[in-house]
Every structure is written in structure tokens, then in C-alpha cells.
Amino acid sequence: MSSSEYYQPELETISRSELQQLQLERARKTIATALNAPFYKEKYGKLGLSADSLRSLDDLKKFPFTTKQDLRDHYPYGLVATDRRNLVRLHSSSGTTGNPTVIFHTKNDLDCWANRVARSLYMVGLRDTDVFQNTSGYGMFTGGLGIQYGAEKLGALTVPAAAGNSLRQIKFIMDFGTTAIHAIPSYAVRLAEAFREQGIDPAHDTKLTTFIIGAEPHTEEQRRRIEELFNIKAYNCFGMSEMSGPGVAFECKEQNGLHIWEDSYIVEIIDPKTLEPVPDGEFGEMVLTTLDREGMPLVRYRTRDITRIIPGPCPCGRTHRRLDRFRGRSDDMFIVKGVNIYPMQIEKILMEFPQLGGNYLITVDTVGSNDEIFIDAELDDLFTDDYTVIQALNKEITRKLKDEILVTPRVRLVDKRTIPQSEGKAVRLVDKRKKF
Ligand code: ADP
Ligand code: ZN
């Protein structure tokens, strides 16, 4: 790897013991800063906690968790830990119920965030010679500005196309010779369809080499599909507005887990029921502590995202640990006939069928006195309209789904473009059951 400002071996390949020392110093600073926020001041005051309570990383367990509800209850300024004059930007999550969660940033916060994104993009091979198109919505959504400033920092020529309008996206890709794209996975699939509708083969007729996909759960099968559709490499990017935005964790070229940038975050994986740490390598809820945020540090924030730490070192040489592909949020899980089901289990099976397009919708509803799972899956354009063939396919899909989720779903194979598609993150699950 050639040297560059955005390959930072002194941090990316730092020894574990040095990294832990750095984390401890930064965590102490974080606690000291957090105490300036009314929320933490009250909470830690009652418990007698201060930066001095943190003598080793193990002591972090003494500090209570911070939850999304805390952010809502103290909306909007209750967790701000600095003078208002130091704040230069706020972002909020796309939350639909109650108060949104808002995060405030200082100049330095924005700089650290852009650095993480630049480092991540460099890691997957992007350079200042790339033309980088961002199809995220700009504005409050962090995938717009967050990726934008990181790509600029790297020195790529950026195309801030923003969300939607596939014809315009395609025109930019063709006219500017776009080599790299940031897109949510559901939109990447949609964009490939739009290319084909224009008579352009996205696998051969563009200069694209790299996709950055993230912001919503997706399966390995969905990634491979996107890679084939465009003949590119696609890398998984994880982020959330509470942790600033994209670039919290990012896949390296090995495509085997996302390095979580541990100089910026302390990661814990807990059992969401007992709140105790799970053994290494097991799935649980990810809890994060920010290490370089001044405007609004968060300590032991419960992300509700389910993942695990992949044990062992990564062949790329980076020492920051790897997170497994995210299964979704704990609240994405639904229970039917006593069985716990994640939408991603269903996606995994659907994507095994090349006869299907990328779009699908799971609906859970009460029929009579039973809960039933309906799965609408769009057929690929190039597929047959022979009814018996479709029926046989339906049977095969249903059987494989039953093996995976242990409940027999009612599968409906529908024409392409039948399932409504949102401009932002895909809606994969609708629960229509009556709640008593
Ligand atoms: P909102 O909370 O309104 O969706 P955010 O943009 O903050 O707004 O969304 C962050 C969430 O998106 C994460 O907590 C996670 O559930 C999901 N997410 C982001 N990136 C990924 C990814 N690469 N894989 C799976 N889920 C992701
Ligand atoms: Zn790696």
C-alpha cells in the first residue's frame, strides 16, 4: 500500500495494547467533557461518577447506558456538552415517532468524522483520481454531507447527485465517468434496473469500479447481486446519526467484516435482555462510546443494532476489530407462531433465486385467528411469464423459506415495480397485526 495522508498505519495497525491505552485516555476525556452536559451532570452526579472513576477500560461498566429515549427526553439541547458558540452543525435521525434524535457537532467533530470517512474510502482503494457520486439524500440525513466531506477530504472529484431521479444519476455516471458510488443497497438494485431500461448494460458500459453500500441491513447475497449487476466491488459501510454518521465501521478489501474504528469508539456487545456482555464472537446488541466527540459525546450508547465481533486478526493488517454484517435492529425482529424472525433471514433466501429482482416486502397479518407471513417478491424482468414455471418456482421458494424461518409463509411472486419503493431506506416489513 502506498503511503498517503489517509492511510494512517500508526493508528490503523497500532498494537492492541497501545490502542487500549489510547482508548482509556480518550474515554477519560470523554467523561470529563460529558459532565458539562446537563443530562450527564445529573446522572453521574447522583452516582458519584467522574473521569477519575475510569482507571481502566473495565471500569466503563460502572457507567450506566445511554438510550435513544434519553436523547428524546432531553431533546434538543440536554446532551450538549460545550458552549453553543462551538457548535457548527446539527443532524437528526429520520425517526418517525416522537422527538427526533439530534446530534450537535463542533468543527473538530466534523473534521474527525470526515477523516474517518476518508480513511475508510482509501481503505477500499479510492484515490484522488476517482470520480465519486453520492446518491444519498443531503440535509438532515447524515449519508449526504457525511460522505461528501469525507470524499472531498480524500481528494476525489465528488458528484453530489443526492437521492432519486435515476435518469439523472445515469446521465452523471455516463457523462462524468463516475468510478465510485455511494448508495443504499435497495437503491443500487433499482439503479441497475433503470440502466437496463435505458438499454445500457451497467456491467460493461460504465467506468464504475467500486460501490459503497450501507445505511440499511442487507445480506451477503444482496451484495453479491449488486456486484454482479454492475461488475464492481461493493463494500459495506455502517453508520448511524447518533455516532455522527457513515464511517463508524467499514469493510476492508477482504470483505469479511467491518473494521470498527476503535480510536473513535469503544465497542461492547451485550445481551439486550440481561444487559451483560456476551462471550466474544457471539451476537448481541452493539453498545458504543464516542472517543473524539466534543459537542455531544455519548457514553455506552445502546445502538439496538445486532452484530458480533469476528474473532481473530484481519489479513489486511489493521488491528481494529471487525464487526459481522449487521442483522438489523433488535426492533426489526418479529415473532410469528412463537418463532423469532429477522427480515434478513428472508432476504438471504430470496436472493438465492436469480429469477427474482431485488425488491421484496414482508407483511405480517392476522387471518382468522392466526398470524400469517405474506412475502411479495418481484420477479426479474428477464424471467418467464409461464404460469406453471412461476408456480413451481413459488413452491421452491416457499419450501426454502420454511426451512430457514420454520414457519410457512405465503409467497406471492409479482411483476417488477409492483412493490412501492421509498426514496430513502427500504421498508422491508409491515406488521398489520392487531395489537391488543
Ligand atoms: P434512522 O435511525 O432514522 O434510520 P440513521 O441514518 O441514523 O437514521 O440510521 C442508522 C441505522 O441504520 C443504524 O442504526 C442501523 O440500524 C442502520 N444501518 C446503517 N448502516 C448499516 C449497515 N451497513 N448495515 C445494516 N444496517 C445499517
Ligand atoms: Zn481488514
GROMACS .gro file of C-alpha atoms and ligand atoms in nm:
model
  464
    1MET     CA    1   0.000   0.000   0.000
    2SER     CA    2   0.148   0.335  -0.095
    3SER     CA    3   0.164   0.594   0.176
    4SER     CA    4  -0.097   0.865   0.188
    5GLU     CA    5  -0.243   1.103   0.433
    6TYR     CA    6  -0.545   0.876   0.454
    7TYR     CA    7  -0.369   0.551   0.512
    8GLN     CA    8  -0.284   0.601   0.878
    9PRO     CA    9  -0.082   0.293   0.980
   10GLU     CA   10   0.024   0.450   1.310
   11LEU     CA   11  -0.344   0.434   1.406
   12GLU     CA   12  -0.486   0.163   1.179
   13THR     CA   13  -0.224  -0.101   1.265
   14ILE     CA   14  -0.147   0.017   1.618
   15SER     CA   15  -0.086  -0.267   1.867
   16ARG     CA   16  -0.385  -0.369   2.076
   17SER     CA   17  -0.220  -0.260   2.400
   18GLU     CA   18  -0.136   0.085   2.264
   19LEU     CA   19  -0.485   0.114   2.122
   20GLN     CA   20  -0.636   0.031   2.460
   21GLN     CA   21  -0.414   0.289   2.628
   22LEU     CA   22  -0.529   0.548   2.374
   23GLN     CA   23  -0.892   0.447   2.431
   24LEU     CA   24  -0.857   0.486   2.805
   25GLU     CA   25  -0.708   0.835   2.774
   26ARG     CA   26  -0.976   0.940   2.529
   27ALA     CA   27  -1.257   0.781   2.733
   28ARG     CA   28  -1.149   0.976   3.040
   29LYS     CA   29  -1.156   1.293   2.838
   30THR     CA   30  -1.496   1.197   2.702
   31ILE     CA   31  -1.638   1.151   3.053
   32ALA     CA   32  -1.492   1.483   3.163
   33THR     CA   33  -1.650   1.655   2.862
   34ALA     CA   34  -1.981   1.473   2.901
   35LEU     CA   35  -2.012   1.611   3.254
   36ASN     CA   36  -2.068   1.954   3.100
   37ALA     CA   37  -2.399   1.830   2.959
   38PRO     CA   38  -2.699   1.872   3.192
   39PHE     CA   39  -2.808   1.513   3.129
   40TYR     CA   40  -2.477   1.350   3.226
   41LYS     CA   41  -2.411   1.600   3.502
   42GLU     CA   42  -2.728   1.495   3.678
   43LYS     CA   43  -2.693   1.126   3.607
   44TYR     CA   44  -2.326   1.090   3.702
   45GLY     CA   45  -2.363   1.337   3.988
   46LYS     CA   46  -2.616   1.108   4.158
   47LEU     CA   47  -2.388   0.808   4.114
   48GLY     CA   48  -2.072   0.991   4.212
   49LEU     CA   49  -1.907   0.912   3.878
   50SER     CA   50  -1.635   1.122   3.718
   51ALA     CA   51  -1.337   1.076   3.486
   52ASP     CA   52  -1.144   0.953   3.790
   53SER     CA   53  -1.385   0.660   3.820
   54LEU     CA   54  -1.233   0.528   3.498
   55ARG     CA   55  -0.896   0.381   3.592
   56SER     CA   56  -0.908   0.100   3.338
   57LEU     CA   57  -1.131   0.026   3.040
   58ASP     CA   58  -1.302  -0.233   3.255
   59ASP     CA   59  -1.432   0.048   3.477
   60LEU     CA   60  -1.653   0.164   3.192
   61LYS     CA   61  -1.905  -0.096   3.314
   62LYS     CA   62  -1.974   0.129   3.615
   63PHE     CA   63  -2.127   0.388   3.386
   64PRO     CA   64  -2.496   0.347   3.301
   65PHE     CA   65  -2.611   0.301   2.943
   66THR     CA   66  -2.740   0.592   2.738
   67THR     CA   67  -3.052   0.517   2.533
   68LYS     CA   68  -3.239   0.667   2.242
   69GLN     CA   69  -3.513   0.751   2.491
   70ASP     CA   70  -3.264   0.960   2.690
   71LEU     CA   71  -3.190   1.159   2.375
   72ARG     CA   72  -3.560   1.208   2.315
   73ASP     CA   73  -3.638   1.300   2.674
   74HIS     CA   74  -3.365   1.564   2.677
   75TYR     CA   75  -3.439   1.696   2.329
   76PRO     CA   76  -3.291   1.909   2.190
   77TYR     CA   77  -3.001   2.050   2.394
   78GLY     CA   78  -2.986   1.833   2.707
   79LEU     CA   79  -2.682   1.633   2.599
   80VAL     CA   80  -2.483   1.920   2.453
   81ALA     CA   81  -2.150   1.937   2.635
   82THR     CA   82  -1.999   2.255   2.502
   83ASP     CA   83  -2.070   2.623   2.466
   84ARG     CA   84  -2.330   2.686   2.196
   85ARG     CA   85  -2.081   2.903   2.006
   86ASN     CA   86  -1.863   2.598   1.941
   87LEU     CA   87  -2.142   2.412   1.763
   88VAL     CA   88  -2.146   2.444   1.386
   89ARG     CA   89  -2.392   2.182   1.262
   90LEU     CA   90  -2.668   1.950   1.374
   91HIS     CA   91  -2.803   1.634   1.217
   92SER     CA   92  -3.107   1.433   1.311
   93SER     CA   93  -3.219   1.078   1.250
   94SER     CA   94  -3.511   1.007   1.023
   95GLY     CA   95  -3.712   0.887   1.324
   96THR     CA   96  -4.084   0.892   1.261
   97THR     CA   97  -4.226   0.868   1.612
   98GLY     CA   98  -4.181   1.117   1.892
   99ASN     CA   99  -3.899   1.366   1.907
  100PRO     CA  100  -3.621   1.303   1.658
  101THR     CA  101  -3.275   1.236   1.795
  102VAL     CA  102  -3.049   1.529   1.725
  103ILE     CA  103  -2.670   1.531   1.734
  104PHE     CA  104  -2.466   1.850   1.753
  105HIS     CA  105  -2.117   1.889   1.613
  106THR     CA  106  -1.823   2.119   1.665
  107LYS     CA  107  -1.575   2.191   1.385
  108ASN     CA  108  -1.343   1.932   1.529
  109ASP     CA  109  -1.622   1.672   1.544
  110LEU     CA  110  -1.691   1.725   1.175
  111ASP     CA  111  -1.321   1.701   1.098
  112CYS     CA  112  -1.281   1.371   1.286
  113TRP     CA  113  -1.587   1.234   1.106
  114ALA     CA  114  -1.460   1.337   0.761
  115ASN     CA  115  -1.125   1.183   0.846
  116ARG     CA  116  -1.292   0.850   0.929
  117VAL     CA  117  -1.480   0.853   0.600
  118ALA     CA  118  -1.166   0.947   0.401
  119ARG     CA  119  -0.969   0.673   0.575
  120SER     CA  120  -1.246   0.422   0.500
  121LEU     CA  121  -1.268   0.517   0.133
  122TYR     CA  122  -0.890   0.497   0.100
  123MET     CA  123  -0.901   0.152   0.260
  124VAL     CA  124  -1.115   0.014  -0.023
  125GLY     CA  125  -0.892   0.162  -0.289
  126LEU     CA  126  -1.041   0.502  -0.368
  127ARG     CA  127  -0.795   0.779  -0.451
  128ASP     CA  128  -0.789   1.142  -0.560
  129THR     CA  129  -0.819   1.015  -0.919
  130ASP     CA  130  -1.169   0.880  -0.858
  131VAL     CA  131  -1.496   1.040  -0.959
  132PHE     CA  132  -1.724   0.977  -0.664
  133GLN     CA  133  -2.102   1.007  -0.691
  134ASN     CA  134  -2.313   1.025  -0.377
  135THR     CA  135  -2.676   0.915  -0.418
  136SER     CA  136  -2.772   0.981  -0.055
  137GLY     CA  137  -3.019   1.247   0.043
  138TYR     CA  138  -2.844   1.562   0.159
  139GLY     CA  139  -2.970   1.763   0.452
  140MET     CA  140  -3.051   1.613   0.788
  141PHE     CA  141  -2.968   1.261   0.669
  142THR     CA  142  -2.602   1.200   0.751
  143GLY     CA  143  -2.531   0.992   0.439
  144GLY     CA  144  -2.527   1.308   0.229
  145LEU     CA  145  -2.294   1.559   0.392
  146GLY     CA  146  -2.108   1.293   0.592
  147ILE     CA  147  -1.990   1.105   0.286
  148GLN     CA  148  -1.947   1.429   0.090
  149TYR     CA  149  -1.691   1.583   0.324
  150GLY     CA  150  -1.502   1.255   0.359
  151ALA     CA  151  -1.475   1.206  -0.017
  152GLU     CA  152  -1.362   1.567  -0.060
  153LYS     CA  153  -1.102   1.521   0.211
  154LEU     CA  154  -0.968   1.221   0.022
  155GLY     CA  155  -0.947   1.444  -0.282
  156ALA     CA  156  -1.187   1.258  -0.510
  157LEU     CA  157  -1.385   1.459  -0.763
  158THR     CA  158  -1.726   1.448  -0.600
  159VAL     CA  159  -2.064   1.444  -0.772
  160PRO     CA  160  -2.319   1.537  -0.503
  161ALA     CA  161  -2.608   1.397  -0.705
  162ALA     CA  162  -2.830   1.343  -0.396
  163ALA     CA  163  -3.116   1.093  -0.383
  164GLY     CA  164  -3.353   0.974  -0.651
  165ASN     CA  165  -3.403   1.062  -1.018
  166SER     CA  166  -3.232   0.760  -1.169
  167LEU     CA  167  -3.217   0.905  -1.520
  168ARG     CA  168  -3.019   1.199  -1.389
  169GLN     CA  169  -2.794   0.965  -1.189
  170ILE     CA  170  -2.727   0.763  -1.503
  171LYS     CA  171  -2.652   1.074  -1.706
  172PHE     CA  172  -2.396   1.187  -1.445
  173ILE     CA  173  -2.238   0.841  -1.432
  174MET     CA  174  -2.200   0.833  -1.810
  175ASP     CA  175  -2.103   1.200  -1.866
  176PHE     CA  176  -1.855   1.240  -1.580
  177GLY     CA  177  -1.711   0.890  -1.596
  178THR     CA  178  -1.811   0.814  -1.238
  179THR     CA  179  -1.588   0.541  -1.093
  180ALA     CA  180  -1.733   0.507  -0.744
  181ILE     CA  181  -2.081   0.537  -0.598
  182HIS     CA  182  -2.229   0.557  -0.252
  183ALA     CA  183  -2.581   0.412  -0.243
  184ILE     CA  184  -2.814   0.233  -0.011
  185PRO     CA  185  -2.833  -0.132  -0.129
  186SER     CA  186  -3.203  -0.120  -0.222
  187TYR     CA  187  -3.133   0.181  -0.443
  188ALA     CA  188  -2.830   0.017  -0.605
  189VAL     CA  189  -3.057  -0.262  -0.728
  190ARG     CA  190  -3.311  -0.011  -0.850
  191LEU     CA  191  -3.040   0.183  -1.035
  192ALA     CA  192  -2.929  -0.130  -1.220
  193GLU     CA  193  -3.287  -0.178  -1.336
  194ALA     CA  194  -3.301   0.183  -1.455
  195PHE     CA  195  -2.980   0.130  -1.654
  196ARG     CA  196  -3.125  -0.172  -1.827
  197GLU     CA  197  -3.444   0.016  -1.906
  198GLN     CA  198  -3.225   0.271  -2.086
  199GLY     CA  199  -3.063  -0.006  -2.289
  200ILE     CA  200  -2.732   0.043  -2.108
  201ASP     CA  201  -2.562  -0.261  -1.961
  202PRO     CA  202  -2.440  -0.144  -1.619
  203ALA     CA  203  -2.190  -0.430  -1.607
  204HIS     CA  204  -2.000  -0.323  -1.918
  205ASP     CA  205  -2.090   0.025  -2.036
  206THR     CA  206  -1.969   0.238  -1.742
  207LYS     CA  207  -1.641   0.323  -1.569
  208LEU     CA  208  -1.773   0.212  -1.231
  209THR     CA  209  -1.538   0.001  -1.018
  210THR     CA  210  -1.650   0.050  -0.658
  211PHE     CA  211  -1.975   0.078  -0.466
  212ILE     CA  212  -2.005   0.184  -0.105
  213ILE     CA  213  -2.329   0.036   0.026
  214GLY     CA  214  -2.478   0.087   0.367
  215ALA     CA  215  -2.736   0.266   0.581
  216GLU     CA  216  -2.970  -0.032   0.581
  217PRO     CA  217  -2.939  -0.402   0.658
  218HIS     CA  218  -2.864  -0.626   0.363
  219THR     CA  219  -2.736  -0.977   0.312
  220GLU     CA  220  -2.416  -1.112   0.160
  221GLU     CA  221  -2.635  -1.243  -0.123
  222GLN     CA  222  -2.768  -0.891  -0.192
  223ARG     CA  223  -2.410  -0.757  -0.203
  224ARG     CA  224  -2.302  -1.027  -0.450
  225ARG     CA  225  -2.602  -0.945  -0.664
  226ILE     CA  226  -2.509  -0.577  -0.674
  227GLU     CA  227  -2.150  -0.670  -0.758
  228GLU     CA  228  -2.267  -0.883  -1.049
  229LEU     CA  229  -2.521  -0.632  -1.178
  230PHE     CA  230  -2.255  -0.360  -1.206
  231ASN     CA  231  -1.941  -0.575  -1.234
  232ILE     CA  232  -1.788  -0.384  -0.942
  233LYS     CA  233  -1.674  -0.444  -0.584
  234ALA     CA  234  -1.922  -0.337  -0.317
  235TYR     CA  235  -1.812  -0.256   0.039
  236ASN     CA  236  -2.034  -0.242   0.344
  237CYS     CA  237  -2.039   0.086   0.536
  238PHE     CA  238  -2.205   0.116   0.876
  239GLY     CA  239  -2.304   0.436   1.045
  240MET     CA  240  -2.576   0.599   1.249
  241SER     CA  241  -2.655   0.960   1.317
  242GLU     CA  242  -2.603   0.917   1.693
  243MET     CA  243  -2.244   0.812   1.619
  244SER     CA  244  -2.208   1.105   1.374
  245GLY     CA  245  -2.299   0.911   1.059
  246PRO     CA  246  -2.140   0.685   0.797
  247GLY     CA  247  -1.785   0.562   0.853
  248VAL     CA  248  -1.827   0.421   1.205
  249ALA     CA  249  -1.731   0.077   1.071
  250PHE     CA  250  -1.628  -0.014   0.719
  251GLU     CA  251  -1.523  -0.323   0.530
  252CYS     CA  252  -1.169  -0.352   0.405
  253LYS     CA  253  -1.076  -0.523   0.079
  254GLU     CA  254  -1.105  -0.863   0.246
  255GLN     CA  255  -1.485  -0.815   0.252
  256ASN     CA  256  -1.502  -1.017   0.569
  257GLY     CA  257  -1.637  -0.796   0.845
  258LEU     CA  258  -1.634  -0.422   0.907
  259HIS     CA  259  -1.342  -0.268   1.094
  260ILE     CA  260  -1.487  -0.053   1.367
  261TRP     CA  261  -1.261   0.250   1.411
  262GLU     CA  262  -1.161   0.189   1.768
  263ASP     CA  263  -0.963   0.510   1.801
  264SER     CA  264  -1.304   0.683   1.773
  265TYR     CA  265  -1.532   0.434   1.950
  266ILE     CA  266  -1.528   0.178   2.228
  267VAL     CA  267  -1.741  -0.116   2.124
  268GLU     CA  268  -1.923  -0.355   2.356
  269ILE     CA  269  -2.162  -0.635   2.261
  270ILE     CA  270  -2.429  -0.709   2.521
  271ASP     CA  271  -2.724  -0.939   2.565
  272PRO     CA  272  -3.018  -0.698   2.519
  273LYS     CA  273  -3.219  -0.881   2.785
  274THR     CA  274  -2.967  -0.928   3.067
  275LEU     CA  275  -2.753  -0.626   2.959
  276GLU     CA  276  -2.445  -0.837   3.037
  277PRO     CA  277  -2.158  -0.868   2.787
  278VAL     CA  278  -2.185  -1.171   2.557
  279PRO     CA  279  -1.885  -1.401   2.508
  280ASP     CA  280  -1.651  -1.297   2.227
  281GLY     CA  281  -1.779  -1.394   1.885
  282GLU     CA  282  -2.146  -1.415   1.988
  283PHE     CA  283  -2.423  -1.197   1.851
  284GLY     CA  284  -2.577  -0.928   2.066
  285GLU     CA  285  -2.661  -0.560   2.078
  286MET     CA  286  -2.378  -0.320   2.000
  287VAL     CA  287  -2.306  -0.051   2.258
  288LEU     CA  288  -2.077   0.237   2.160
  289THR     CA  289  -1.891   0.512   2.341
  290THR     CA  290  -1.761   0.805   2.139
  291LEU     CA  291  -1.395   0.888   2.195
  292ASP     CA  292  -1.336   1.204   1.998
  293ARG     CA  293  -1.663   1.393   2.015
  294GLU     CA  294  -1.675   1.729   2.189
  295GLY     CA  295  -2.015   1.872   2.100
  296MET     CA  296  -2.222   1.581   2.220
  297PRO     CA  297  -2.025   1.283   2.350
  298LEU     CA  298  -2.228   0.967   2.414
  299VAL     CA  299  -2.124   0.712   2.673
  300ARG     CA  300  -2.230   0.348   2.638
  301TYR     CA  301  -2.499   0.425   2.384
  302ARG     CA  302  -2.731   0.133   2.315
  303THR     CA  303  -2.749   0.123   1.935
  304ARG     CA  304  -3.010  -0.159   1.921
  305ASP     CA  305  -2.816  -0.295   1.624
  306ILE     CA  306  -2.741  -0.664   1.634
  307THR     CA  307  -2.397  -0.786   1.534
  308ARG     CA  308  -2.096  -0.968   1.677
  309ILE     CA  309  -1.722  -0.925   1.687
  310ILE     CA  310  -1.544  -1.154   1.443
  311PRO     CA  311  -1.267  -1.314   1.648
  312GLY     CA  312  -0.910  -1.314   1.519
  313PRO     CA  313  -0.690  -1.074   1.324
  314CYS     CA  314  -0.771  -0.947   0.975
  315PRO     CA  315  -0.526  -1.040   0.697
  316CYS     CA  316  -0.517  -0.672   0.591
  317GLY     CA  317  -0.308  -0.594   0.899
  318ARG     CA  318  -0.546  -0.349   1.061
  319THR     CA  319  -0.582  -0.413   1.431
  320HIS     CA  320  -0.923  -0.250   1.480
  321ARG     CA  321  -1.166  -0.533   1.539
  322ARG     CA  322  -1.419  -0.646   1.282
  323LEU     CA  323  -1.795  -0.648   1.322
  324ASP     CA  324  -2.002  -0.905   1.141
  325ARG     CA  325  -2.262  -0.796   0.889
  326PHE     CA  326  -2.549  -0.635   1.082
  327ARG     CA  327  -2.861  -0.844   1.121
  328GLY     CA  328  -3.079  -0.540   1.169
  329ARG     CA  329  -3.206  -0.376   1.481
  330SER     CA  330  -3.344  -0.560   1.777
  331ASP     CA  331  -3.676  -0.393   1.696
  332ASP     CA  332  -3.674  -0.532   1.337
  333MET     CA  333  -3.722  -0.878   1.477
  334PHE     CA  334  -4.079  -1.005   1.468
  335ILE     CA  335  -4.239  -1.305   1.629
  336VAL     CA  336  -4.483  -1.529   1.447
  337LYS     CA  337  -4.617  -1.851   1.596
  338GLY     CA  338  -4.359  -1.819   1.871
  339VAL     CA  339  -4.065  -1.802   1.632
  340ASN     CA  340  -3.825  -1.506   1.624
  341ILE     CA  341  -3.762  -1.391   1.268
  342TYR     CA  342  -3.535  -1.124   1.118
  343PRO     CA  343  -3.620  -0.982   0.776
  344MET     CA  344  -3.261  -1.055   0.670
  345GLN     CA  345  -3.319  -1.429   0.705
  346ILE     CA  346  -3.590  -1.393   0.444
  347GLU     CA  347  -3.379  -1.172   0.217
  348LYS     CA  348  -3.097  -1.424   0.227
  349ILE     CA  349  -3.322  -1.694   0.081
  350LEU     CA  350  -3.491  -1.468  -0.176
  351MET     CA  351  -3.153  -1.351  -0.310
  352GLU     CA  352  -3.054  -1.710  -0.378
  353PHE     CA  353  -3.304  -1.709  -0.664
  354PRO     CA  354  -3.173  -1.535  -0.977
  355GLN     CA  355  -3.531  -1.538  -1.111
  356LEU     CA  356  -3.619  -1.268  -0.857
  357GLY     CA  357  -3.544  -0.898  -0.874
  358GLY     CA  358  -3.402  -0.723  -0.568
  359ASN     CA  359  -3.722  -0.580  -0.424
  360TYR     CA  360  -3.948  -0.755  -0.176
  361LEU     CA  361  -4.191  -0.682   0.108
  362ILE     CA  362  -4.282  -0.883   0.414
  363THR     CA  363  -4.630  -0.831   0.560
  364VAL     CA  364  -4.744  -0.992   0.882
  365ASP     CA  365  -5.120  -1.000   0.929
  366THR     CA  366  -5.389  -1.177   1.123
  367VAL     CA  367  -5.601  -1.413   0.917
  368GLY     CA  368  -5.887  -1.557   1.121
  369SER     CA  369  -5.715  -1.619   1.449
  370ASN     CA  370  -5.373  -1.693   1.303
  371ASP     CA  371  -5.072  -1.478   1.231
  372GLU     CA  372  -4.956  -1.522   0.874
  373ILE     CA  373  -4.647  -1.403   0.691
  374PHE     CA  374  -4.701  -1.278   0.337
  375ILE     CA  375  -4.396  -1.226   0.122
  376ASP     CA  376  -4.426  -1.032  -0.201
  377ALA     CA  377  -4.119  -1.072  -0.418
  378GLU     CA  378  -4.069  -0.906  -0.752
  379LEU     CA  379  -3.973  -1.123  -1.048
  380ASP     CA  380  -3.683  -1.020  -1.262
  381ASP     CA  381  -3.776  -0.870  -1.596
  382LEU     CA  382  -3.591  -1.127  -1.795
  383PHE     CA  383  -3.789  -1.406  -1.637
  384THR     CA  384  -4.073  -1.602  -1.797
  385ASP     CA  385  -4.445  -1.537  -1.775
  386ASP     CA  386  -4.523  -1.907  -1.800
  387TYR     CA  387  -4.763  -1.969  -1.512
  388THR     CA  388  -4.660  -2.329  -1.439
  389VAL     CA  389  -4.294  -2.230  -1.422
  390ILE     CA  390  -4.376  -1.946  -1.184
  391GLN     CA  391  -4.587  -2.176  -0.971
  392ALA     CA  392  -4.306  -2.429  -0.943
  393LEU     CA  393  -4.067  -2.150  -0.852
  394ASN     CA  394  -4.308  -2.025  -0.587
  395LYS     CA  395  -4.322  -2.371  -0.431
  396GLU     CA  396  -3.945  -2.398  -0.424
  397ILE     CA  397  -3.905  -2.053  -0.263
  398THR     CA  398  -4.171  -2.130  -0.003
  399ARG     CA  399  -4.003  -2.456   0.088
  400LYS     CA  400  -3.661  -2.293   0.133
  401LEU     CA  401  -3.811  -2.012   0.339
  402LYS     CA  402  -3.987  -2.260   0.565
  403ASP     CA  403  -3.654  -2.439   0.624
  404GLU     CA  404  -3.498  -2.107   0.726
  405ILE     CA  405  -3.770  -1.944   0.936
  406LEU     CA  406  -3.963  -2.256   1.046
  407VAL     CA  407  -4.296  -2.101   0.953
  408THR     CA  408  -4.459  -2.147   0.613
  409PRO     CA  409  -4.504  -1.806   0.454
  410ARG     CA  410  -4.748  -1.720   0.178
  411VAL     CA  411  -4.528  -1.618  -0.112
  412ARG     CA  412  -4.661  -1.402  -0.394
  413LEU     CA  413  -4.441  -1.353  -0.698
  414VAL     CA  414  -4.531  -1.020  -0.850
  415ASP     CA  415  -4.427  -0.814  -1.151
  416LYS     CA  416  -4.140  -0.575  -1.126
  417ARG     CA  417  -4.227  -0.228  -0.996
  418THR     CA  418  -4.538  -0.357  -0.817
  419ILE     CA  419  -4.396  -0.304  -0.469
  420PRO     CA  420  -4.379   0.062  -0.376
  421GLN     CA  421  -4.024   0.187  -0.330
  422SER     CA  422  -3.932   0.468  -0.096
  423GLU     CA  423  -3.666   0.721  -0.191
  424GLY     CA  424  -3.481   0.665   0.135
  425LYS     CA  425  -3.424   0.344   0.321
  426ALA     CA  426  -3.628   0.048   0.201
  427VAL     CA  427  -3.929  -0.059   0.405
  428ARG     CA  428  -3.899  -0.438   0.423
  429LEU     CA  429  -4.157  -0.521   0.689
  430VAL     CA  430  -4.516  -0.416   0.751
  431ASP     CA  431  -4.683  -0.555   1.062
  432LYS     CA  432  -5.060  -0.525   1.031
  433ARG     CA  433  -5.146  -0.742   1.325
  434LYS     CA  434  -5.396  -0.608   1.568
  435LYS     CA  435  -5.223  -0.511   1.888
  436PHE     CA  436  -5.431  -0.580   2.196
  437ADP     P1  437  -3.256   0.625   1.141
  437ADP     O1  438  -3.222   0.584   1.282
  437ADP     O2  439  -3.367   0.719   1.134
  437ADP     O3  440  -3.269   0.509   1.045
  437ADP     P2  441  -2.979   0.670   1.078
  437ADP     O4  442  -2.935   0.719   0.947
  437ADP     O5  443  -2.908   0.719   1.196
  437ADP     O6  444  -3.130   0.708   1.090
  437ADP     O7  445  -2.978   0.513   1.072
  437ADP     C1  446  -2.882   0.436   1.136
  437ADP     C2  447  -2.923   0.291   1.135
  437ADP     O8  448  -2.921   0.238   1.002
  437ADP     C3  449  -2.830   0.204   1.212
  437ADP     O9  450  -2.858   0.209   1.350
  437ADP     C4  451  -2.859   0.068   1.151
  437ADP    O10  452  -2.975   0.011   1.206
  437ADP     C5  453  -2.883   0.101   1.006
  437ADP     N1  454  -2.760   0.080   0.928
  437ADP     C6  455  -2.673   0.174   0.889
  437ADP     N2  456  -2.573   0.119   0.817
  437ADP     C7  457  -2.597  -0.014   0.810
  437ADP     C8  458  -2.531  -0.125   0.750
  437ADP     N3  459  -2.420  -0.112   0.681
  437ADP     N4  460  -2.586  -0.247   0.767
  437ADP     C9  461  -2.700  -0.263   0.839
  437ADP     N5  462  -2.768  -0.163   0.895
  437ADP    C10  463  -2.717  -0.039   0.881
  438ZN      ZN  464  -0.911  -0.581   0.721
   0.00000   0.00000   0.00000
